[in-house]
Coordinates of C-alpha atoms in Angstrom, one line a residue:
Chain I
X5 CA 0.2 0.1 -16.4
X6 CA 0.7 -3.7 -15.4
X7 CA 2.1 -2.2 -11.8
X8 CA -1.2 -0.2 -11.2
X9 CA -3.4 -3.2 -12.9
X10 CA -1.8 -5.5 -10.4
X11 CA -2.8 -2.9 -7.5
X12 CA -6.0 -2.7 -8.5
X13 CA -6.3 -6.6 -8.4
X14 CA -5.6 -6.7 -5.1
X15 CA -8.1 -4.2 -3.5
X16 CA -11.0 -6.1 -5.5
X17 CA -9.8 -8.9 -3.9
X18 CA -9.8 -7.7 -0.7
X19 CA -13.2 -6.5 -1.3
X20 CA -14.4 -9.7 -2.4
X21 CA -12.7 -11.4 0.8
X22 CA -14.3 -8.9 3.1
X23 CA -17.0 -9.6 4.4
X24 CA -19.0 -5.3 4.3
X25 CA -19.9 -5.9 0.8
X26 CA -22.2 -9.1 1.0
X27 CA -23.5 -7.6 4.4
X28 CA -25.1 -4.5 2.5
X29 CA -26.0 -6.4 -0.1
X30 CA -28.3 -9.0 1.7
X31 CA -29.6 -6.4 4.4
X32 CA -30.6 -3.7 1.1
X33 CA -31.7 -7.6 -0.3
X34 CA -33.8 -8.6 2.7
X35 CA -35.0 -4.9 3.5
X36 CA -36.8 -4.8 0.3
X37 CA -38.2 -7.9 0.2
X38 CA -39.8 -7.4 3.6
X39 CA -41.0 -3.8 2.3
X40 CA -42.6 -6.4 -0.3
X41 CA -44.2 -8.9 1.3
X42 CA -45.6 -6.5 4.3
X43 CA -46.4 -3.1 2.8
X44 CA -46.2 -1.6 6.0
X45 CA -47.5 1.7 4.6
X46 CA -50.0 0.2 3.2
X47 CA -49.2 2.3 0.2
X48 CA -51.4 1.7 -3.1
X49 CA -48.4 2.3 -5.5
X50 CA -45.9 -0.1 -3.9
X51 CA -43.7 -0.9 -7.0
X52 CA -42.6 2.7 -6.4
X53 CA -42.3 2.8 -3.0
X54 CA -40.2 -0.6 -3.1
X55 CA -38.1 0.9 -5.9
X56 CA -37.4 4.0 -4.4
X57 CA -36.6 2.0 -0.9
X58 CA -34.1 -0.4 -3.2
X59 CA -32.5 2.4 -5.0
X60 CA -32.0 4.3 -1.5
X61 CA -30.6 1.2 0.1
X62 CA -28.4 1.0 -3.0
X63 CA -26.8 4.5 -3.0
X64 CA -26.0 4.1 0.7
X65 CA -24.6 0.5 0.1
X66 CA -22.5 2.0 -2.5
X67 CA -21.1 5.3 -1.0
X68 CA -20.5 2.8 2.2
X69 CA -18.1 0.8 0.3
X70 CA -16.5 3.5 -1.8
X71 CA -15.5 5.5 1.3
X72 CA -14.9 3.2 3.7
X73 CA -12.5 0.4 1.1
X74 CA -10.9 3.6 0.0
X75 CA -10.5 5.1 3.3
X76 CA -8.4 2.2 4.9
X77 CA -6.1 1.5 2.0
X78 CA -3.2 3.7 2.4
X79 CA -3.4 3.7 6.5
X80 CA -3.8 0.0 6.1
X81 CA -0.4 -0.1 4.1
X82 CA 1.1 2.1 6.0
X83 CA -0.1 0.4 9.5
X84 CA 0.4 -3.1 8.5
X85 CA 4.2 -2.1 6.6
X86 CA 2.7 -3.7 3.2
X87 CA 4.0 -0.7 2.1
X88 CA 7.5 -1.5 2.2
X89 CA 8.6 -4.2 -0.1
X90 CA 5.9 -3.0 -2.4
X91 CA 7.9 0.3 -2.7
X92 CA 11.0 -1.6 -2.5
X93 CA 10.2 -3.1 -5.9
X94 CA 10.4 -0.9 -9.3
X95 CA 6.7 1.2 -7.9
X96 CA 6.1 4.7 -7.5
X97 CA 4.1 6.3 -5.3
X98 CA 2.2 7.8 -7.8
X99 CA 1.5 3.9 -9.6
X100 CA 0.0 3.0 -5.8
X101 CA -1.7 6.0 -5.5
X102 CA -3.0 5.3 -8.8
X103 CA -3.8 1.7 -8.6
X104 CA -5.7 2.1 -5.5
X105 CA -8.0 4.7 -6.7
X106 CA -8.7 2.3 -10.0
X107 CA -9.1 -0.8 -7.5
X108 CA -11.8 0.7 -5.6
X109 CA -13.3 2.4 -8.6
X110 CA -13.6 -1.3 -10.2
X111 CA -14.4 -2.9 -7.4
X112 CA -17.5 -0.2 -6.5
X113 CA -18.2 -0.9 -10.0
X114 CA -18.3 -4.6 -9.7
X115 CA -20.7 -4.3 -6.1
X116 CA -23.3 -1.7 -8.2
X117 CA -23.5 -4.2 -10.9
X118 CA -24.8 -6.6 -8.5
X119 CA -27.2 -4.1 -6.7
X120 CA -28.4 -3.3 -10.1
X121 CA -29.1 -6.8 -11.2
X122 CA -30.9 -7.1 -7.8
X123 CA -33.2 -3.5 -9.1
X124 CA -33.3 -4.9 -12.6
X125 CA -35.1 -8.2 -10.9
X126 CA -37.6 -6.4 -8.6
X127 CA -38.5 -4.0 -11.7
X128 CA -38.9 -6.3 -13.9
X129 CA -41.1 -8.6 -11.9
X130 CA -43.5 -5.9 -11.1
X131 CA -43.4 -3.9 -14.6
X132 CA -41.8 -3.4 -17.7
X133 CA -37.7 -2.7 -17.3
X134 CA -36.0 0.1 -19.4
X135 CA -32.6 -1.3 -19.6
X136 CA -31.0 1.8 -21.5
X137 CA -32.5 3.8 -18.9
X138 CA -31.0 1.6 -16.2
X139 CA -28.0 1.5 -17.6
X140 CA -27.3 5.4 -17.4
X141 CA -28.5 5.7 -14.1
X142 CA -25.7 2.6 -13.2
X143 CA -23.2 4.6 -15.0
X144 CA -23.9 7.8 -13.4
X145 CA -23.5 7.0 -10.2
X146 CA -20.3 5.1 -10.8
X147 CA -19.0 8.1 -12.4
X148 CA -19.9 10.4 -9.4
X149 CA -18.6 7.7 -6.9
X150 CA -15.3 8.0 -8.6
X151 CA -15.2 11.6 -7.0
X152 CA -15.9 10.5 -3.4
X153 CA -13.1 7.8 -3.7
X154 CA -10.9 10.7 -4.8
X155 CA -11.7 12.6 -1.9
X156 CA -11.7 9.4 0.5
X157 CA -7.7 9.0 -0.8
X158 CA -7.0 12.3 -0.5
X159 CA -8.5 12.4 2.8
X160 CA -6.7 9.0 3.8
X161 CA -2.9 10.2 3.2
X162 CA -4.2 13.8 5.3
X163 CA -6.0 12.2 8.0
X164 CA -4.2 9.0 10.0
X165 CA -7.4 7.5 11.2
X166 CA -9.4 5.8 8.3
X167 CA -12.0 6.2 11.2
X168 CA -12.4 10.0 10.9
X169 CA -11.1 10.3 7.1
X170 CA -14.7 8.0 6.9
X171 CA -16.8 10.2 8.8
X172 CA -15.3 13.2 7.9
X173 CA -16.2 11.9 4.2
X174 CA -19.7 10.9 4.8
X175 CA -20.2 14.2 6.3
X176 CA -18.8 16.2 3.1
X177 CA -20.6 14.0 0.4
X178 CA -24.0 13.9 2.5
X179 CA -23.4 18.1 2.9
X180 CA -22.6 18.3 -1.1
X181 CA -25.9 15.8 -2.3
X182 CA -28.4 17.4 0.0
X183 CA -27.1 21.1 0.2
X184 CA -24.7 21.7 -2.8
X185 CA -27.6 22.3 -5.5
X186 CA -29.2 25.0 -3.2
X187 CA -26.1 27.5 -2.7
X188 CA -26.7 28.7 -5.3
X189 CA -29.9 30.7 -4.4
X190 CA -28.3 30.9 -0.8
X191 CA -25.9 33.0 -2.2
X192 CA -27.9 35.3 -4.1
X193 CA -29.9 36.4 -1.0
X194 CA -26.4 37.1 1.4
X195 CA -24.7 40.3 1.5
X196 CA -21.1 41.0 0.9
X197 CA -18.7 38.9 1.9
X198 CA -20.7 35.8 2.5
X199 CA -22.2 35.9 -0.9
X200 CA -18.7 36.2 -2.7
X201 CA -17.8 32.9 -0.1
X202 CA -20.8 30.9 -1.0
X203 CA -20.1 31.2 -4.2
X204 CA -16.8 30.1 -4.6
X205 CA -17.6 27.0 -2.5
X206 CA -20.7 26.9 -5.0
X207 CA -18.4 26.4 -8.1
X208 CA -15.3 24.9 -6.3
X209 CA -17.7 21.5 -4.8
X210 CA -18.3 18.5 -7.1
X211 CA -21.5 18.9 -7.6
X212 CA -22.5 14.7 -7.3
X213 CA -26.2 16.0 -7.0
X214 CA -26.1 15.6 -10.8
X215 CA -25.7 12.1 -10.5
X216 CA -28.5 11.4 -8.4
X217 CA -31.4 10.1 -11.0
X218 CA -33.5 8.5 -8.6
X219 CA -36.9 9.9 -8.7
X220 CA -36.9 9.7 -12.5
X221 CA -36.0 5.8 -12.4
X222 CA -38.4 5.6 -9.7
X223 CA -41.1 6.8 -11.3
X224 CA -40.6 5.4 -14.7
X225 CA -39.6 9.1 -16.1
X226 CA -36.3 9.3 -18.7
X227 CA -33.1 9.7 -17.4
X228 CA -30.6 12.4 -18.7
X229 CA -29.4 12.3 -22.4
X230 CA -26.3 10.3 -23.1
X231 CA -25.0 13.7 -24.4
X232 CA -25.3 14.9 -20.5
X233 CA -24.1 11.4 -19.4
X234 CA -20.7 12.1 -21.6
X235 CA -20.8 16.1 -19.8
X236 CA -21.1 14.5 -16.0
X237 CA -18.6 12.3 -16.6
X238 CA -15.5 14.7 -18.4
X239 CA -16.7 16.9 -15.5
X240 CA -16.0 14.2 -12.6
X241 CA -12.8 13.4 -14.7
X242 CA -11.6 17.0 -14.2
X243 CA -12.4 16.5 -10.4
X244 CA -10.8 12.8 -9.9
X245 CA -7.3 14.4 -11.8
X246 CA -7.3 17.3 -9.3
X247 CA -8.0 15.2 -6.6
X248 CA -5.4 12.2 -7.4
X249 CA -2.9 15.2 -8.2
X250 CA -3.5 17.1 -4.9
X251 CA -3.6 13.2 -3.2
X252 CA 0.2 12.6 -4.8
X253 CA 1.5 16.1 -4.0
X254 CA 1.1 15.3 -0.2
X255 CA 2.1 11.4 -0.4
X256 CA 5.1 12.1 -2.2
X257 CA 7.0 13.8 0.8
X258 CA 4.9 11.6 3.5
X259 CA 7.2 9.8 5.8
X260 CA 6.3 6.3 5.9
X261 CA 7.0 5.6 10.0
X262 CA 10.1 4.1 8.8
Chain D
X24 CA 34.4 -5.9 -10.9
X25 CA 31.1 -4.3 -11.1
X26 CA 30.2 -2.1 -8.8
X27 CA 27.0 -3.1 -7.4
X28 CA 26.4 -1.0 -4.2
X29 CA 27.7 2.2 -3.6
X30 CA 27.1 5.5 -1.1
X31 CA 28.9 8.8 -1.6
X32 CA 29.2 11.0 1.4
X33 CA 25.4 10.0 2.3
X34 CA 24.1 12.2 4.9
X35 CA 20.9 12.1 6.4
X36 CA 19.2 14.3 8.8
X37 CA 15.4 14.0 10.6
X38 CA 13.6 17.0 11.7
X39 CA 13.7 17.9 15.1
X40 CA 11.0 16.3 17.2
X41 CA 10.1 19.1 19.0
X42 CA 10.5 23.3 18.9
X43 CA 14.0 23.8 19.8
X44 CA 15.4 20.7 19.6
X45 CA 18.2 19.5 17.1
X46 CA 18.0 17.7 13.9
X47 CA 18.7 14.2 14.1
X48 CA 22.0 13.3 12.4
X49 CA 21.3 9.3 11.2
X50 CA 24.2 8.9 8.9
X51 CA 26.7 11.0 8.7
X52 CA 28.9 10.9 5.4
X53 CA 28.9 7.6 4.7
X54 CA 31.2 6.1 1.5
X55 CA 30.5 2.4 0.9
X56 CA 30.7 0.1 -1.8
X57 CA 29.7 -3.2 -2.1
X58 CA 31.3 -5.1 -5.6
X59 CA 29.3 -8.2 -7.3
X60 CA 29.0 -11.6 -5.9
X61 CA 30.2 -10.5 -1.9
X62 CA 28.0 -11.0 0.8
X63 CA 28.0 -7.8 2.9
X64 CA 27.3 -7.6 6.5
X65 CA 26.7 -4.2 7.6
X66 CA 26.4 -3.9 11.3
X67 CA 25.8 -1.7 14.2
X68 CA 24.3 -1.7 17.6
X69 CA 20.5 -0.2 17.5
X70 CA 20.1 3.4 16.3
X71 CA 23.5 3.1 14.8
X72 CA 21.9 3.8 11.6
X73 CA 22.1 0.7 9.4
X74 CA 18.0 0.5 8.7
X75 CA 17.9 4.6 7.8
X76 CA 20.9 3.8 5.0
X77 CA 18.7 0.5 3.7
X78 CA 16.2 2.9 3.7
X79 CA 17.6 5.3 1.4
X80 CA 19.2 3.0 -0.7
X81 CA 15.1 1.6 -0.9
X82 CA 13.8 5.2 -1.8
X83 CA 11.9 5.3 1.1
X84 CA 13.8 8.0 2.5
X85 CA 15.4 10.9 0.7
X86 CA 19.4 11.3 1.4
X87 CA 20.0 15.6 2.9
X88 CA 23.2 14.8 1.2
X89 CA 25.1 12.8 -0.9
X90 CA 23.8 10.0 -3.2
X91 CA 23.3 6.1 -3.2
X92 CA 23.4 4.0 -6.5
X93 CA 22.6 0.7 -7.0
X94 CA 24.3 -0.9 -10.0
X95 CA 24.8 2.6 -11.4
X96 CA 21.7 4.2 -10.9
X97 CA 20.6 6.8 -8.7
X98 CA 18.4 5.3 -5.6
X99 CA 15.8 7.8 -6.5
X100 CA 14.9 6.5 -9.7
X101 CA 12.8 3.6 -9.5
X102 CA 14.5 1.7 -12.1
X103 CA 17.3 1.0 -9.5
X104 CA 15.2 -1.5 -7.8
X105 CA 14.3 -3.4 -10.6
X106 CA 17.1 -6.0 -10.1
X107 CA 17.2 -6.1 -6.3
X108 CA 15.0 -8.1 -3.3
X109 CA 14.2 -6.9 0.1
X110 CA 13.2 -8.7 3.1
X111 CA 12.4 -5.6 5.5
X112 CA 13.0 -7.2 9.5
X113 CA 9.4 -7.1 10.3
X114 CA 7.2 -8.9 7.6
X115 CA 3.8 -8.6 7.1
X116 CA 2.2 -9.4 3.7
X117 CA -1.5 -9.0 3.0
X118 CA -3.4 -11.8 5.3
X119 CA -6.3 -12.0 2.7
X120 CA -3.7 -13.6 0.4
X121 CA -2.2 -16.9 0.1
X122 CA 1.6 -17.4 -0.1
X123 CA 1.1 -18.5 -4.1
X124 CA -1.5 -15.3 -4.8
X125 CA 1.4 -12.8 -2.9
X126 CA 4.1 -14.5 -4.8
X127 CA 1.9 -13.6 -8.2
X128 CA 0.7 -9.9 -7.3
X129 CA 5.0 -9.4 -7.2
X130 CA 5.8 -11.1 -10.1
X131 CA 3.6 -9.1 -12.0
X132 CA 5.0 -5.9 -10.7
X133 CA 7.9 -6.8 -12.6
X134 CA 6.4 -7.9 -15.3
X135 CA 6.7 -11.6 -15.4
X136 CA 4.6 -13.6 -17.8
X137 CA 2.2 -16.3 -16.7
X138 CA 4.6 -19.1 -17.3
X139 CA 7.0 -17.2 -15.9
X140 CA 5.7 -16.6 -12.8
X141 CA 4.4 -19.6 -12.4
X142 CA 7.7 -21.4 -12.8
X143 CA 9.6 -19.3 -10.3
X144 CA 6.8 -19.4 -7.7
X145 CA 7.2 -23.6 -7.7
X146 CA 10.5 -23.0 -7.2
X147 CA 10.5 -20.7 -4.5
X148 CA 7.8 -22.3 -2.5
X149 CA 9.7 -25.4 -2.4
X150 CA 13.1 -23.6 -1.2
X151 CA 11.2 -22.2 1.8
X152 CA 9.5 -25.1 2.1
X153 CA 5.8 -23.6 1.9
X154 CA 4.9 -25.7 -0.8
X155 CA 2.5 -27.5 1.6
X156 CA 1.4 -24.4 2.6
X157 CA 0.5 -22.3 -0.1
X158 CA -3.0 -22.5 -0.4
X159 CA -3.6 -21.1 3.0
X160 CA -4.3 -17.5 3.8
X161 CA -0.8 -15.7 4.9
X162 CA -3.0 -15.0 8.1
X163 CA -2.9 -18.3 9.2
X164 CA 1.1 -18.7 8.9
X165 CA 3.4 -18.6 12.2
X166 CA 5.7 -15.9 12.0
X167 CA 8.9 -18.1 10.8
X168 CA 5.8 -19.1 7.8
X169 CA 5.9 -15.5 7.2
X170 CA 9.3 -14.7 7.5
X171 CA 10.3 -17.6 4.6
X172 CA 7.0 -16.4 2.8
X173 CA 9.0 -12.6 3.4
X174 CA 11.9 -14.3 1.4
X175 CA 10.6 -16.3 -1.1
X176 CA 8.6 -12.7 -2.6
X177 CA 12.2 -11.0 -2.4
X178 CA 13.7 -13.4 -4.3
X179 CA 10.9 -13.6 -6.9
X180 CA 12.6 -11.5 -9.4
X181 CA 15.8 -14.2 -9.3
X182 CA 17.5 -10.5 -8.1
X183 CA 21.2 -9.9 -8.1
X184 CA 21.1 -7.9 -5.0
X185 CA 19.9 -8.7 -2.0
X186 CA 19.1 -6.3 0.9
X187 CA 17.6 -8.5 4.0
X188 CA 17.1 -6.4 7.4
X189 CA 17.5 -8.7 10.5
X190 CA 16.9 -11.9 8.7
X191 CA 16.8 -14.1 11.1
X192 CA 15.2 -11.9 13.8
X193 CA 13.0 -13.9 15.6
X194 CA 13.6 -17.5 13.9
X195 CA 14.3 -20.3 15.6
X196 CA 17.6 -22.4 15.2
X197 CA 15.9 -24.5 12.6
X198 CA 14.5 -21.2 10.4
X199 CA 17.8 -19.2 11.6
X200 CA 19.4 -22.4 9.4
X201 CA 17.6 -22.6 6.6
X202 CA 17.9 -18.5 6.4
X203 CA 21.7 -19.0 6.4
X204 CA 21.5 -22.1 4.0
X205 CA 19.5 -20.0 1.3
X206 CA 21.9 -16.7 1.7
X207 CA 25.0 -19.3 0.9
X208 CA 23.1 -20.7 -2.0
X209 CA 22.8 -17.7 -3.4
X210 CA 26.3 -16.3 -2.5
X211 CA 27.1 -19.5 -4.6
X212 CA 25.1 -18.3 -7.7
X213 CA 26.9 -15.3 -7.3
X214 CA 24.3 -13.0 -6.4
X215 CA 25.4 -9.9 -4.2
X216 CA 23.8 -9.7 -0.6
X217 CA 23.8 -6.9 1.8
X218 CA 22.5 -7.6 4.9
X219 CA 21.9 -6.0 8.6
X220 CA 22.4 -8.5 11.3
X221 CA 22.8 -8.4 15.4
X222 CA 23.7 -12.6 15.1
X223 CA 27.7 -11.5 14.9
X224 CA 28.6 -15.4 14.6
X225 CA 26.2 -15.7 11.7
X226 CA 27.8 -12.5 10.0
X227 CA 31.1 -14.3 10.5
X228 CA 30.3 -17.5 8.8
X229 CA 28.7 -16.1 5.7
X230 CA 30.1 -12.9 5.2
X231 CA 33.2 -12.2 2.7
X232 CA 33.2 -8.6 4.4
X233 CA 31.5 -5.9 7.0
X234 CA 31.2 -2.5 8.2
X235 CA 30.3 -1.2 11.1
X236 CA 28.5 2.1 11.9
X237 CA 28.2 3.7 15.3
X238 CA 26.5 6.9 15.8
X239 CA 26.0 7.0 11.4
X240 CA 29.0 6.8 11.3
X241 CA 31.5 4.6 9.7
X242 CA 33.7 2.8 12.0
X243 CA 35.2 0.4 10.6
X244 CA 35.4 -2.1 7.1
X245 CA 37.2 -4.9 5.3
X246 CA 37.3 -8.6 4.6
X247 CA 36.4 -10.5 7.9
X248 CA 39.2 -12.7 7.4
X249 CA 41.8 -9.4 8.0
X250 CA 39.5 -7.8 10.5
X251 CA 39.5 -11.0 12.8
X252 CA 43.2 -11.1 12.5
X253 CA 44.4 -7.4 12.9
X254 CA 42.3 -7.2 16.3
X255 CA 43.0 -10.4 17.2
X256 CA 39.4 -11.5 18.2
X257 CA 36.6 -12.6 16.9
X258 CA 33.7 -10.3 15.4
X259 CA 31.9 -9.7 18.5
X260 CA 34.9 -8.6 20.5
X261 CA 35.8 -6.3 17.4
X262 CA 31.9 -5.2 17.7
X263 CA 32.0 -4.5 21.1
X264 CA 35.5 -2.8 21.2
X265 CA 34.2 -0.2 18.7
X266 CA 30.7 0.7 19.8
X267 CA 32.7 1.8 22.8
X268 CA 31.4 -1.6 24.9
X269 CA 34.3 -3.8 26.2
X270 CA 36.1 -0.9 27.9
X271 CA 32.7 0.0 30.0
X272 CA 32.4 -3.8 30.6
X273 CA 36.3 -4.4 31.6
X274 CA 35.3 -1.2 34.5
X275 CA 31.9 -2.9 35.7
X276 CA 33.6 -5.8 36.3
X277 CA 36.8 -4.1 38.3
X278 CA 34.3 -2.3 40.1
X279 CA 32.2 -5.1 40.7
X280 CA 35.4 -7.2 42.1
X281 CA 36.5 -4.5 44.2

């Protein structure tokens, strides 16, 4: 554990170094306060319309930095030959695979704490704050960006570019939050085989539309029950085992360009 | 004496590059051993197949044939590289880092305490003279900074094996020195090093004994003292006599005068 622990420390701190996470963080920071001060849509309700711009701003910022941190690690290693006299030393693949997942995890974790501090602060100056209520929607979209980072690893040891591992990520996890609820009722109005197809991709996707509870902190409504908070995240800890498994099968036998 | 290094009939084979082509034969049965407190050089001209046996004996690259052990233990299990160091020949550590932080993310891979590490990173920073240096990022180092910085984290575990790939490739005289210095040091503490080298004079001076490989295969090995005396030459000549050289030279020449 003190191998992947060390691993982990070392992707927050590259996160920390880097300068993408304060860059989201004061444009989602300066976008809403401009939304603030202007009301360019002179809309009546602005607390919800600057809430719902924050919380927007947030979810990009976030599933910016989980993809493209985890995207870059491996190739980075690899690219750079870091690799090498870390594997030289008593480390298994599977502790670096393993470490780098839990480094970007923490250190996605450590970015939406801030982000949320920053909603918590324009909430709270406009209207009373649910904290509890904050605090679940902060924990379930950790839990569901611990899914994209699985599939951001996996995708980094398949793919050599961290370039289109990124987009080919964005384009999966965008595809899955706007269209994965729906297939669904696709399905049910398709004929033979495409039904039977639509389906399986139906139950074989993460389904991180789950952990989108925008509109109800948006609008002040009450999130999910803890009991479905505790379901959402065994459920993304099914996916994130396949995923790290599937990621170590194909690393294990990778040549490193030695 | 304690057995320290050792290769049994190691054989390894790359896939073709192309359809049609043949496998790649890098090492072809080698038998080696390397006993406690020598300083090994293992040589051969490029492609010869010197880094591919390092690499196997480092895990990174699974034998078709044969085994490696170091002190005992299969190179596959990771275990084997708890007491060892490695200086790969090109060294790159992680430029968001500073020489002290690098020195710390190893020394808790193998577990050293705070204290511990602590101790042994003053120490090492002052034998590759970084101590000056050691607050600044790894980025901002010249590349005989980074090679010392490369030596001080393989020595970080005080191992009893050493495996250093081209140390002194690229050094100046002065860092060439020092390289040579710290190798005799630790030859005096009675560590074991196994080392690749092209600088045949420097092999001469420190080494106790050598192989050479040509082609993966083993040419020739023994104490440098009984080499230099049964072909009556120095190393170089003996070098260049076996990797097929002196004869081509001895022709271009004739030719040449003619």
């Amino acid at each position: 554990m003190t191998t992947i622990l060390a691993i982990a420390g070392l992707v927050i701190k590259e996160l920390y170094r880097r300068k993408d996470f304060y860059v989201l963080l004061v444009m989602t920071v300066v976008i809403t306060a401009v939304s603030w001060l202007m009301n360019f849509f002179g809309e009546n309700n602005i607390v919800r319309l600057l809430k719902s711009i924050c919380l927007m701003l947030i979810w990009i910022s976030a599933l910016v930095i989980a993809v493209v941190t985890t995207a870059r690690q491996i190739p980075a290693e690899r690219e750079s030959r870091t690799i090498f006299p870390l594997l030289a030393k008593p480390v298994t693949r599977r502790q670096v695979l393993m470490g780098k997942f839990l480094g970007c995890w923490l250190a996605c974790g450590i970015a939406l704490v801030v982000f949320y501090l920053f909603f918590g602060i324009v909430t709270a100056t406009r209207e009373h704050l649910a904290v509890t209520e904050l605090i679940k929607g902060f924990w379930l979209q950790w839990v569901m960006l611990a899914i994209v980072i699985g599939l951001a690893l996996l995708g980094s040891i398949v793919f050599a570019a961290p370039s289109s591992n990124s987009t080919i990520c964005f384009v999966v996890v965008g595809g899955i939050l706007f269209l994965g609820g729906h297939l669904g009722q696709v399905a049910m109005h398709l004929t033979e085989p495409g039904r039977t197809i639509v389906y399986a991709v139906y139950f074989l996707i993460p389904h991180l539309e789950w952990y989108n509870q925008r509109e109800a902190l948006v609008n002040d409504r009450a999130l999910a029950a803890w009991s479905y908070c505790a379901l959402a995240t065994a459920y993304a800890a099914v996916y994130v085992a396949a995923l790290l498994q599937a990621t170590w099968l194909v690393f294990r036998r990778k040549t490193l360009n030695v | 004496m304690e057995t320290i290094l050792e290769t049994k009939n190691l054989r390894v084979e790359y896939r073709p590059q192309g359809r049609g082509q043949p496998k790649k034969l890098a090492v072809r049965d080698l038998n080696l051993k390397v006993e406690a407190g020598e300083v090994f050089g293992f040589l051969g001209p490029n492609g010869a197949g010197k880094t591919t046996t390092m690499n196997v004996l480092l895990g990174f690259v699974n034998a078709t044939s044969g085994a490696a052990y170091l002190f005992g233990v299969d190179v596959r299990q990771p275990i084997a590289r708890q007491r060892i160091g490695y200086l790969p020949e090109l060294t790159y550590y992680y430029k968001f880092l500073t020489a002290e932080e690098l020195l710390r993310f190893y020394a808790r891979i193998f577990g050293m305490s705070r204290a511990q590490a602590d101790e042994r990173i003053e120490e090492l920073l002052k034998l590759v003279e970084l101590d000056s240096a050691r607050k600044r990022p790894i980025k901002t180092y010249s590349k005989g900074m980074q090679q010392r910085v490369g030596l001080a984290q393989a020595l970080i575990n005080d191992p009893d094996l050493l495996i250093l790939d081209e140390p002194t490739s690229g050094l100046d005289p002065l860092g060439r020195m020092k390289v040579r210095e710290i190798i005799q040091r630790l030859k005096n503490e009675g560590k074991t090093v196994f080392f690749s080298s092209h600088e045949l004079g420097e092999v001469e001076t420190v080494c106790d004994r050598v192989a050479i490989i040509h082609q993966g295969e083993l040419k020739v090995e023994g104490r440098v003292d009984d080499l230099v005396e049964t072909h009556q030459g120095n190393l170089e000549k003996i070098f260049l006599s076996i990797v097929g050289y002196e004869g081509r030279s001895a022709v271009a020449a004739a030719s040449v005068t003619s």
